Amino acid sequence: MSVLAAIALVVVGFAGTTGSGSAEGSGKKVPRPRSTAVYPVKFRDWDRPRPRPTPTVSYPIPWDKGH
């Protein structure tokens, strides 16, 4: 049990000394998160009317066989 406690202390110790990826104190400017979305969302050709599908045949098809 003491071995696990020692390993945990070592892991916590190394986690505190490694760099966390932040640029604080290093003099680098980090871009701040900002919204890039544009509202209202508009899609290309959204307002253009869609063409109606054309039937493949122009004669009536008798679906009711009545057999």
C-alpha positions as YAML, in Angstrom:
chain: A
units: angstrom
residues:
- id: 1
  name: MET
  ca: [0.00, 0.00, 0.00]
- id: 2
  name: SER
  ca: [2.86, 2.35, 0.79]
- id: 3
  name: VAL
  ca: [4.32, 1.63, -2.66]
- id: 4
  name: LEU
  ca: [1.10, 2.82, -4.30]
- id: 5
  name: ALA
  ca: [1.09, 5.94, -2.11]
- id: 6
  name: ALA
  ca: [4.70, 6.70, -3.12]
- id: 7
  name: ILE
  ca: [3.86, 6.25, -6.81]
- id: 8
  name: ALA
  ca: [0.88, 8.57, -6.40]
- id: 9
  name: LEU
  ca: [3.06, 11.22, -4.78]
- id: 10
  name: VAL
  ca: [5.61, 10.97, -7.59]
- id: 11
  name: VAL
  ca: [2.88, 11.30, -10.22]
- id: 12
  name: VAL
  ca: [1.40, 14.33, -8.48]
- id: 13
  name: GLY
  ca: [4.87, 15.86, -8.12]
- id: 14
  name: PHE
  ca: [5.70, 15.44, -11.80]
- id: 15
  name: ALA
  ca: [2.30, 16.72, -12.87]
- id: 16
  name: GLY
  ca: [2.91, 19.96, -11.01]
- id: 17
  name: THR
  ca: [6.36, 20.57, -12.52]
- id: 18
  name: THR
  ca: [5.62, 19.83, -16.18]
- id: 19
  name: GLY
  ca: [4.39, 22.56, -18.53]
- id: 20
  name: SER
  ca: [0.66, 22.70, -18.86]
- id: 21
  name: GLY
  ca: [0.74, 24.24, -22.33]
- id: 22
  name: SER
  ca: [-0.16, 27.74, -21.21]
- id: 23
  name: ALA
  ca: [1.86, 30.72, -22.32]
- id: 24
  name: GLU
  ca: [1.58, 32.61, -19.06]
- id: 25
  name: GLY
  ca: [4.86, 34.22, -18.16]
- id: 26
  name: SER
  ca: [6.51, 33.23, -21.44]
- id: 27
  name: GLY
  ca: [5.73, 36.52, -23.21]
- id: 28
  name: LYS
  ca: [3.75, 34.85, -26.00]
- id: 29
  name: LYS
  ca: [0.36, 36.23, -26.98]
- id: 30
  name: VAL
  ca: [-2.32, 33.59, -27.03]
- id: 31
  name: PRO
  ca: [-5.39, 34.30, -29.16]
- id: 32
  name: ARG
  ca: [-8.56, 34.48, -27.15]
- id: 33
  name: PRO
  ca: [-11.49, 32.28, -28.21]
- id: 34
  name: ARG
  ca: [-14.17, 34.16, -30.09]
- id: 35
  name: SER
  ca: [-17.27, 33.34, -32.05]
- id: 36
  name: THR
  ca: [-16.85, 33.07, -35.82]
- id: 37
  name: ALA
  ca: [-20.47, 32.21, -36.55]
- id: 38
  name: VAL
  ca: [-22.62, 34.56, -38.60]
- id: 39
  name: TYR
  ca: [-26.30, 34.65, -37.74]
- id: 40
  name: PRO
  ca: [-28.79, 34.15, -39.31]
- id: 41
  name: VAL
  ca: [-27.30, 31.20, -41.12]
- id: 42
  name: LYS
  ca: [-27.92, 31.40, -44.87]
- id: 43
  name: PHE
  ca: [-27.42, 28.60, -47.34]
- id: 44
  name: ARG
  ca: [-26.62, 29.13, -51.00]
- id: 45
  name: ASP
  ca: [-29.72, 28.97, -53.24]
- id: 46
  name: TRP
  ca: [-32.01, 28.67, -50.20]
- id: 47
  name: ASP
  ca: [-34.59, 31.13, -51.54]
- id: 48
  name: ARG
  ca: [-34.51, 29.85, -55.12]
- id: 49
  name: PRO
  ca: [-37.52, 27.65, -55.97]
- id: 50
  name: ARG
  ca: [-36.69, 24.02, -56.57]
- id: 51
  name: PRO
  ca: [-37.63, 22.51, -59.93]
- id: 52
  name: ARG
  ca: [-40.58, 20.16, -59.85]
- id: 53
  name: PRO
  ca: [-39.80, 16.55, -60.73]
- id: 54
  name: THR
  ca: [-41.02, 15.55, -64.16]
- id: 55
  name: PRO
  ca: [-42.86, 12.27, -64.58]
- id: 56
  name: THR
  ca: [-41.04, 9.60, -66.54]
- id: 57
  name: VAL
  ca: [-44.21, 8.60, -68.43]
- id: 58
  name: SER
  ca: [-47.07, 10.71, -69.75]
- id: 59
  name: TYR
  ca: [-49.79, 8.04, -69.99]
- id: 60
  name: PRO
  ca: [-51.88, 6.66, -67.12]
- id: 61
  name: ILE
  ca: [-50.64, 3.43, -65.61]
- id: 62
  name: PRO
  ca: [-53.42, 1.03, -64.50]
- id: 63
  name: TRP
  ca: [-52.28, 0.14, -60.97]
- id: 64
  name: ASP
  ca: [-55.51, -1.55, -59.95]
- id: 65
  name: LYS
  ca: [-55.43, -4.90, -61.76]
- id: 66
  name: GLY
  ca: [-58.66, -6.16, -60.13]
- id: 67
  name: HIS
  ca: [-57.79, -9.85, -60.41]
...
